[in-house]
Amino acid sequence: MSDRSLRGMRLGAQSMETESGVEPAPRQRVEYRCEDGEQVFVTFAAEAEIPPTWVSKTGKEALLVNGEKPDDSNEKAVRTHWDMLLERRSVEELEQILEDRLNILRERRGERRSA
């Protein structure tokens, strides 16, 4: 009988394949550095496109060592609610609307007090 008997082995729990003759894919180790000097090492496949920034385990953004700095000029500026509101209304219109709404609230409060 073979020396690799299945007797007493849990089927499906372990593979009977060996790693002989298997070559891992070529890799490259890339270094990133945070502003405070923290070093971050990441392993990529040899043919992978390397990102210019990486977020470290501590949550800080790290830049690629010996790499180009990322170009943030093409990113859109974040529009806030106030910016979008000012696109539709002028400050004078907003002040008038506020005054109207405050008058309505004051009238309601006055009615409740007398009732």
Tab-separated table of C-alpha atoms in Angstrom:
chain	number	residue	atom	x	y	z
A	1	MET	CA	0.000	0.000	0.000
A	2	SER	CA	1.114	3.559	-0.614
A	3	ASP	CA	2.853	5.568	2.086
A	4	ARG	CA	0.315	8.369	1.484
A	5	SER	CA	-2.693	6.513	2.753
A	6	LEU	CA	-5.960	8.368	3.345
A	7	ARG	CA	-6.729	6.266	6.385
A	8	GLY	CA	-7.755	8.416	9.323
A	9	MET	CA	-7.507	11.699	7.392
A	10	ARG	CA	-10.327	14.225	7.297
A	11	LEU	CA	-11.232	14.545	3.656
A	12	GLY	CA	-11.421	18.107	2.402
A	13	ALA	CA	-9.658	19.529	5.416
A	14	GLN	CA	-6.154	19.199	4.005
A	15	SER	CA	-4.770	19.223	0.496
A	16	MET	CA	-2.697	16.344	-0.760
A	17	GLU	CA	-0.893	18.623	-3.274
A	18	THR	CA	2.667	19.681	-2.623
A	19	GLU	CA	4.328	22.980	-3.481
A	20	SER	CA	7.225	21.342	-5.282
A	21	GLY	CA	7.804	22.851	-8.711
A	22	VAL	CA	5.610	25.875	-8.010
A	23	GLU	CA	7.212	29.267	-8.579
A	24	PRO	CA	5.650	32.369	-7.026
A	25	ALA	CA	4.888	35.330	-9.280
A	26	PRO	CA	7.657	37.943	-9.461
A	27	ARG	CA	7.184	40.713	-6.921
A	28	GLN	CA	8.614	44.073	-6.004
A	29	ARG	CA	8.799	45.732	-2.597
A	30	VAL	CA	7.940	49.431	-2.640
A	31	GLU	CA	8.664	51.975	0.090
A	32	TYR	CA	6.336	54.800	1.095
A	33	ARG	CA	7.066	57.458	3.703
A	34	CYS	CA	4.696	59.611	5.780
A	35	GLU	CA	5.361	63.266	6.589
A	36	ASP	CA	6.431	62.327	10.110
A	37	GLY	CA	9.038	59.856	8.772
A	38	GLU	CA	7.061	56.635	9.256
A	39	GLN	CA	8.112	54.053	6.657
A	40	VAL	CA	5.558	51.824	4.953
A	41	PHE	CA	6.636	48.836	2.834
A	42	VAL	CA	4.155	47.276	0.403
A	43	THR	CA	4.693	44.279	-1.873
A	44	PHE	CA	3.209	44.437	-5.383
A	45	ALA	CA	3.322	42.149	-8.383
A	46	ALA	CA	6.198	43.023	-10.731
A	47	GLU	CA	3.829	44.155	-13.495
A	48	ALA	CA	1.476	46.112	-11.187
A	49	GLU	CA	1.014	49.863	-11.531
A	50	ILE	CA	2.394	51.484	-8.387
A	51	PRO	CA	0.095	54.101	-6.797
A	52	PRO	CA	1.770	57.404	-5.820
A	53	THR	CA	0.197	57.380	-2.326
A	54	TRP	CA	-0.656	54.701	0.208
A	55	VAL	CA	-2.559	54.830	3.502
A	56	SER	CA	-0.519	53.352	6.345
A	57	LYS	CA	-1.902	51.115	9.084
A	58	THR	CA	-2.007	54.154	11.356
A	59	GLY	CA	-4.281	55.956	8.880
A	60	LYS	CA	-1.705	58.484	7.656
A	61	GLU	CA	-1.118	59.137	3.970
A	62	ALA	CA	2.328	58.097	2.759
A	63	LEU	CA	4.060	59.231	-0.435
A	64	LEU	CA	6.056	56.964	-2.725
A	65	VAL	CA	9.806	57.245	-2.073
A	66	ASN	CA	11.703	58.308	-5.224
A	67	GLY	CA	8.384	58.793	-7.004
A	68	GLU	CA	6.530	61.718	-8.453
A	69	LYS	CA	4.191	63.635	-6.185
A	70	PRO	CA	0.543	63.137	-7.109
A	71	ASP	CA	-1.060	65.898	-9.150
A	72	ASP	CA	-4.173	67.061	-7.295
A	73	SER	CA	-4.933	69.956	-9.636
A	74	ASN	CA	-7.543	68.045	-11.647
A	75	GLU	CA	-9.662	67.210	-8.603
A	76	LYS	CA	-12.931	69.049	-8.267
A	77	ALA	CA	-13.320	71.339	-5.300
A	78	VAL	CA	-15.823	70.069	-2.766
A	79	ARG	CA	-19.085	71.981	-3.010
A	80	THR	CA	-20.802	72.530	0.299
A	81	HIS	CA	-24.492	73.007	0.895
A	82	TRP	CA	-23.861	76.725	1.393
A	83	ASP	CA	-22.091	76.972	-2.001
A	84	MET	CA	-25.008	75.311	-3.769
A	85	LEU	CA	-27.473	77.554	-1.943
A	86	LEU	CA	-25.601	80.675	-3.031
A	87	GLU	CA	-25.853	79.491	-6.640
A	88	ARG	CA	-29.646	79.676	-6.397
A	89	ARG	CA	-30.201	82.660	-4.095
A	90	SER	CA	-28.482	85.898	-3.139
A	91	VAL	CA	-27.600	86.736	0.454
A	92	GLU	CA	-30.324	89.416	0.485
A	93	GLU	CA	-32.941	86.857	-0.617
A	94	LEU	CA	-31.797	84.448	2.081
A	95	GLU	CA	-32.011	87.148	4.755
A	96	GLN	CA	-35.565	87.994	3.633
A	97	ILE	CA	-36.602	84.318	3.700
A	98	LEU	CA	-35.113	83.948	7.182
A	99	GLU	CA	-36.981	87.000	8.434
A	100	ASP	CA	-40.268	85.698	6.951
A	101	ARG	CA	-39.824	82.275	8.569
A	102	LEU	CA	-38.936	83.829	11.935
A	103	ASN	CA	-42.092	85.977	11.782
A	104	ILE	CA	-44.193	82.871	11.090
A	105	LEU	CA	-42.626	81.087	14.076
A	106	ARG	CA	-43.163	84.101	16.333
A	107	GLU	CA	-46.824	84.272	15.312
A	108	ARG	CA	-47.337	80.559	16.083
A	109	ARG	CA	-45.695	80.919	19.501
A	110	GLY	CA	-47.829	83.955	20.243
A	111	GLU	CA	-51.011	82.033	19.354
A	112	ARG	CA	-50.085	79.111	21.609
A	113	ARG	CA	-49.439	81.355	24.597
A	114	SER	CA	-52.835	83.034	24.385
A	115	ALA	CA	-54.754	79.786	23.812
